[in-house]
Coordinates of C-alpha atoms in Angstrom, one line a residue:
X1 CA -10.5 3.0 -37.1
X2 CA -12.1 1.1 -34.1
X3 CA -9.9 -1.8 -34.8
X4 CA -6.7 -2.8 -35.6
X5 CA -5.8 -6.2 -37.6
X6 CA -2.3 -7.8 -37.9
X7 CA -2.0 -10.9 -40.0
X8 CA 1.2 -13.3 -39.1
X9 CA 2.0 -17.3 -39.9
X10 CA -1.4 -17.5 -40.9
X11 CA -2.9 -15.6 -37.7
X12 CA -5.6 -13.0 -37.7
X13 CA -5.0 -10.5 -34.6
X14 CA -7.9 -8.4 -33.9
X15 CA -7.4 -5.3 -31.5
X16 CA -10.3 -3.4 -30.5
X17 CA -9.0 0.0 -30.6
X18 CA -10.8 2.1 -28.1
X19 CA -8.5 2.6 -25.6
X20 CA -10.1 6.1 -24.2
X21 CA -13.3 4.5 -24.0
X22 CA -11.9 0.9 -22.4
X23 CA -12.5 -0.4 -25.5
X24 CA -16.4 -0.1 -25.1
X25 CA -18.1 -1.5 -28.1
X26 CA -19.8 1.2 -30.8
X27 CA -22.3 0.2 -33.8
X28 CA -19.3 0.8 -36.1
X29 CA -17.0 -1.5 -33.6
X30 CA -19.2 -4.2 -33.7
X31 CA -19.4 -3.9 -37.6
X32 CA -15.6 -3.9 -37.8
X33 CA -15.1 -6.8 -36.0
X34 CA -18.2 -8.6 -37.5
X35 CA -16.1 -7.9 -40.9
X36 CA -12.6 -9.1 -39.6
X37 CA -14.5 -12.8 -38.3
X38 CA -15.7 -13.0 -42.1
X39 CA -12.1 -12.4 -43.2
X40 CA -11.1 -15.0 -40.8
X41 CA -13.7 -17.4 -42.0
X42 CA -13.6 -16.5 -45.9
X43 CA -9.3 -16.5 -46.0
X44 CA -8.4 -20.2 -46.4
X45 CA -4.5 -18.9 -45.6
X46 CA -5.9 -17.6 -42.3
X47 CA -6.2 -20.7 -39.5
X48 CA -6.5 -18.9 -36.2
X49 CA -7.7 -15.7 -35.0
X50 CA -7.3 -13.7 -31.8
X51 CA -9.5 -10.8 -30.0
X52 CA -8.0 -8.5 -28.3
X53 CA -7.8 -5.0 -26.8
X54 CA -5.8 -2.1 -26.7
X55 CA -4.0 0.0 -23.6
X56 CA -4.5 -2.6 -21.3
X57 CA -7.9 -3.8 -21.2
X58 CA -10.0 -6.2 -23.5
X59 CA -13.1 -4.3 -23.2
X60 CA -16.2 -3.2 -20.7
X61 CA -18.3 -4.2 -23.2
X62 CA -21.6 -2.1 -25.0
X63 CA -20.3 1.8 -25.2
X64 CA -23.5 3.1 -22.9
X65 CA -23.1 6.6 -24.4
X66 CA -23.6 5.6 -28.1
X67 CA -26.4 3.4 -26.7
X68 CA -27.8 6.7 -25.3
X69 CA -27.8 8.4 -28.2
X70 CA -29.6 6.1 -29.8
X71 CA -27.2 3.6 -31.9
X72 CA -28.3 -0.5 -31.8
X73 CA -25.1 -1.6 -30.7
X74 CA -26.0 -5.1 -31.6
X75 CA -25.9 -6.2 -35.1
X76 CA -29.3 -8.3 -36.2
X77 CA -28.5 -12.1 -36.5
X78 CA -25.2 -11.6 -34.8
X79 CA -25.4 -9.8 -31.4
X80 CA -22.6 -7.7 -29.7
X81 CA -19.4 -7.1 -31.5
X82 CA -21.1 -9.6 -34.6
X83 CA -19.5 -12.8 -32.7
X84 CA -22.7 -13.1 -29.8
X85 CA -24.7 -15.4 -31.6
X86 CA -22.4 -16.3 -35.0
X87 CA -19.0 -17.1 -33.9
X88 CA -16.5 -17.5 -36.5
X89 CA -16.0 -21.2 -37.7
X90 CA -12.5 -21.2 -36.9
X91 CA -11.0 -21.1 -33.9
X92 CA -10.9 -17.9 -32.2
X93 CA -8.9 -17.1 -28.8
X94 CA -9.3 -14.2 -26.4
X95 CA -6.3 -12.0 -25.5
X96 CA -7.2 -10.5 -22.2
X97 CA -5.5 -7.8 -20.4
X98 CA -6.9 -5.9 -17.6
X99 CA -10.9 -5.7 -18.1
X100 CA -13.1 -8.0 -19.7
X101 CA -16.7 -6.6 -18.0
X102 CA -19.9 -7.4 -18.8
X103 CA -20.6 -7.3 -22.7
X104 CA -16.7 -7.6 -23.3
X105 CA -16.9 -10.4 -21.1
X106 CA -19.6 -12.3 -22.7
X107 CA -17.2 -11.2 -26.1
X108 CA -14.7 -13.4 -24.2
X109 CA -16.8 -16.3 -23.7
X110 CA -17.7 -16.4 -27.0
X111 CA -14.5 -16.8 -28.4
X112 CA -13.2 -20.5 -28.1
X113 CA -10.0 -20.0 -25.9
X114 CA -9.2 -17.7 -23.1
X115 CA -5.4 -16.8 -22.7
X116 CA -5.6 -14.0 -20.2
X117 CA -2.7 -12.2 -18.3
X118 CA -2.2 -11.2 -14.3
X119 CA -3.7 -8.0 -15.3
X120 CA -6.8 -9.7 -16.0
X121 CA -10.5 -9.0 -14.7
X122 CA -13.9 -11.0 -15.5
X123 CA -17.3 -9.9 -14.1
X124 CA -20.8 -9.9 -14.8
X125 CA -22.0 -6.5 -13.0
X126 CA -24.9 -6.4 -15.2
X127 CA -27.7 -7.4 -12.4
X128 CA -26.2 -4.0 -10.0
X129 CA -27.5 -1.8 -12.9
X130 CA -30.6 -3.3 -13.4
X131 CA -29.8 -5.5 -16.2
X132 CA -29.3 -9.0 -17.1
X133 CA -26.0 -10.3 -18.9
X134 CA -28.0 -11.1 -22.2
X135 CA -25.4 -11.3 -24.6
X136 CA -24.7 -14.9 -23.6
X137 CA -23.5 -14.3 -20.6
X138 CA -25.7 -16.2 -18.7
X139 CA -25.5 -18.9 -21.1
X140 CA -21.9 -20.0 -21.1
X141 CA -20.4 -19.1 -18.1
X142 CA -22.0 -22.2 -16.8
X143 CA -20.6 -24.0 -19.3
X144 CA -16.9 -22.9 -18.3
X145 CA -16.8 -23.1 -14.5
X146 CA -18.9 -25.1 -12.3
X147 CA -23.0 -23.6 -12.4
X148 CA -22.8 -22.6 -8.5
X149 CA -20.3 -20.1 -9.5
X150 CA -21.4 -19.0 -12.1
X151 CA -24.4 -18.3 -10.3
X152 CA -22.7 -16.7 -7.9
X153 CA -21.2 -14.6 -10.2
X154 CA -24.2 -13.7 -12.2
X155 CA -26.5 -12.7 -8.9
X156 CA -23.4 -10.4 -7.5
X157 CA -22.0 -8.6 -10.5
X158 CA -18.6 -9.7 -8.3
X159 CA -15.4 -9.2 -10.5
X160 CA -13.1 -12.8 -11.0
X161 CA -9.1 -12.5 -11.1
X162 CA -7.3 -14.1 -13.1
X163 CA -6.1 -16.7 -10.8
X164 CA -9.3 -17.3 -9.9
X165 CA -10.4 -17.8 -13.5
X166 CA -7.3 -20.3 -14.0
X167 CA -8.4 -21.9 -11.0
X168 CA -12.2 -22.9 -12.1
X169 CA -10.9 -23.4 -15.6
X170 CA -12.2 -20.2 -16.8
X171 CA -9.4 -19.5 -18.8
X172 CA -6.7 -21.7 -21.0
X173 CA -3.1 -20.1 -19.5
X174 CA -2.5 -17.3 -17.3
X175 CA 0.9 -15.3 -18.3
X176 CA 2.2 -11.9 -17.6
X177 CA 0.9 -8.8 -17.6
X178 CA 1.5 -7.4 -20.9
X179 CA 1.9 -10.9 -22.4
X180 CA -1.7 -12.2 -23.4
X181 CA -1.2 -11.7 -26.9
X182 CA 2.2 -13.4 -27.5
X183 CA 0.5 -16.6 -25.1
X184 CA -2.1 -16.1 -27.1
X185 CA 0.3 -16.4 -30.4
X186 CA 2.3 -19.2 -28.9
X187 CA -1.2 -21.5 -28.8
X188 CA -2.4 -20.7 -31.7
X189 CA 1.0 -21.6 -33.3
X190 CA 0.3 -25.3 -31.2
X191 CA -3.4 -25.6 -32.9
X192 CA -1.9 -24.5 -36.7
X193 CA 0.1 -28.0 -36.7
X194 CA -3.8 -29.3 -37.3
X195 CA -5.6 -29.9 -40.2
X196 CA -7.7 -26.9 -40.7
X197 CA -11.0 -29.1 -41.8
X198 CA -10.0 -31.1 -39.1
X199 CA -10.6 -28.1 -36.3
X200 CA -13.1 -26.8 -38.3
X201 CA -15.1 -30.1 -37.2
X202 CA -14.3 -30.5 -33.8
X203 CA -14.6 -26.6 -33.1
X204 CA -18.4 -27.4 -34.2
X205 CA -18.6 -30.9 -32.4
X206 CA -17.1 -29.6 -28.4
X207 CA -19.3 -26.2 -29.2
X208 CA -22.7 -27.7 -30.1
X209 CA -23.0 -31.1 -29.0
X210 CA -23.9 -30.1 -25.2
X211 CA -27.0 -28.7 -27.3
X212 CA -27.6 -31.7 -29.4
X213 CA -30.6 -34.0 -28.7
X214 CA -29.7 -37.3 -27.0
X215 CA -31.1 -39.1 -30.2
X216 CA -28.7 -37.3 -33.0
X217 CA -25.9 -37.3 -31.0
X218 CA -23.8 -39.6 -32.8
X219 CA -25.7 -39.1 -36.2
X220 CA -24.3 -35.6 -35.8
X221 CA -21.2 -36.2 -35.4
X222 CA -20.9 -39.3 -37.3
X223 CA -21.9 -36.9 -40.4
X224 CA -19.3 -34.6 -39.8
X225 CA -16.8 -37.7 -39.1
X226 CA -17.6 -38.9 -42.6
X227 CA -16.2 -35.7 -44.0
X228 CA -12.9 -36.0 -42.0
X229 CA -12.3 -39.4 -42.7
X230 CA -12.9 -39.3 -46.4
X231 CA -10.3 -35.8 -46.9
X232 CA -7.2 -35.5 -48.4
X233 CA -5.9 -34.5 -44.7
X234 CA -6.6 -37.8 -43.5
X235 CA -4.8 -39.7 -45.6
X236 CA -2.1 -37.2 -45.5
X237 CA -1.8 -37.1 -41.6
X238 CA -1.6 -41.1 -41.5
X239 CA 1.2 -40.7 -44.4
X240 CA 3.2 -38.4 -42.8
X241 CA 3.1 -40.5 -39.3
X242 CA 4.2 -43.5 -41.4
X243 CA 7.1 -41.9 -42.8
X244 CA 7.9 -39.5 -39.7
X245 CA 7.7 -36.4 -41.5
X246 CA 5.1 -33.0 -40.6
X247 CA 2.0 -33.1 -42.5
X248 CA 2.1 -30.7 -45.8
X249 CA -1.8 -30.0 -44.9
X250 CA -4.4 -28.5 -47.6
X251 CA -6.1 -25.3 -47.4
X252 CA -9.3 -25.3 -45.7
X253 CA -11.5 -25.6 -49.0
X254 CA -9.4 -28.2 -50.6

């Protein structure tokens, strides 16, 4: 199996599972984990997943020797590792230890969270080789650290440490080496006290509305508002404040 999945207080873990290969992504890898964000999505007892690697590094991204011998690494619709271009709904955090390189990288960014350890290394070397970082790369790093950087990250293929990323916001928390996936664990513990509809809706409104025209900005949102307001969650989370107790949320489909 390419990857490994561990369910726990209604958390998906996802390991890619490639240690001997730095947990390059494969045709079937991509397909795995494509499969594993539609359990995460489909599950209404799941809430949160996390991405992760095995032996000590997230992953250096597109395996270059399946892509030599002809596999398309990239699934159509969904890109590299089927989370590219169709992220889960849900929220999704990255686990990072030790390398997250070009297309595992660009995996990172597209999950919603970063929780990354000492160990922790982020670069774009695409441009060295040739290449440009077109799995999204090029697209959100500007969005998580200031444009000049990114672009100064894009244009040398330099690697980032992990303080660094903690410094320009790159990541969420920085913990031990050896400890991104319990950090990782620990917040997504903090985001299941939520409603899942809830962070459902404001996954979708922080993620798109940078993409939204000025125009249907509010309409956007406002629709998706409307929703939230009018749930069983809502009135149960105002209840529960009145009578100081924890929410008893619903499922996501209720």
């Amino acid at each position: 199996m390419s990857i490994r999945r561990d369910i726990s207080d209604g958390v998906l873990v996802v390991s890619i599972d490639r240690p001997e290969r730095r947990n390059a992504i494969d045709r079937a890898t991509s397909e795995a984990i494509a499969d594993a964000m539609d359990q995460l999505d489909a599950d209404d007892s799941l809430r949160v997943g996390i991405l992760t690697g095995a032996g000590g590094n997230f992953s250096t991204g597109m395996d270059l020797k399946a892509f030599l011998a002809g596999e398309r690494v990239e699934l159509p619709g969904r890109g590299l590792a089927g989370i590219i271009k169709t992220p889960p709904e849900k929220p999704l955090i990255a686990a990072v230890e030790g390398y997250a390189l070009a297309g595992g990288f660009e995996i990172a960014l597209a999950c919603d969270l970063i929780v990354a350890s000492h160990s922790a290394r982020f670069g774009l070397p695409e441009a060295r080789r040739g290449l440009i970082a077109g799995s999204g790369g090029l697209i959100r790093l500007p969005e998580r650290m200031p444009r000049q950087i990114a672009m100064e990250c894009a244009m040398t293929g330099r690697m980032i440490e992990a303080d660094e990323a903690l410094r320009w916001g790159l990541v969420n928390r920085l913990v031990e080496t050896g400890e991104a996936v319990a950090g990782a664990l620990a917040l997504a513990a903090e985001i299941c006290l939520s409603a899942p509809a809830a962070l459902i809706a404001s996954k979708r409104i922080v993620a798109r509305a940078g993409r939204w025209p000025e125009e249907t900005l509010w309409q956007r949102q406002d629709e998706l508002l409307e929703d939230i307001i009018n749930s069983r969650d809502a009135r149960e989370g105002a209840a529960a404040f009145a009578e100081k107790r924890d929410p008893v949320w619903s499922t996501g489909s209720d």
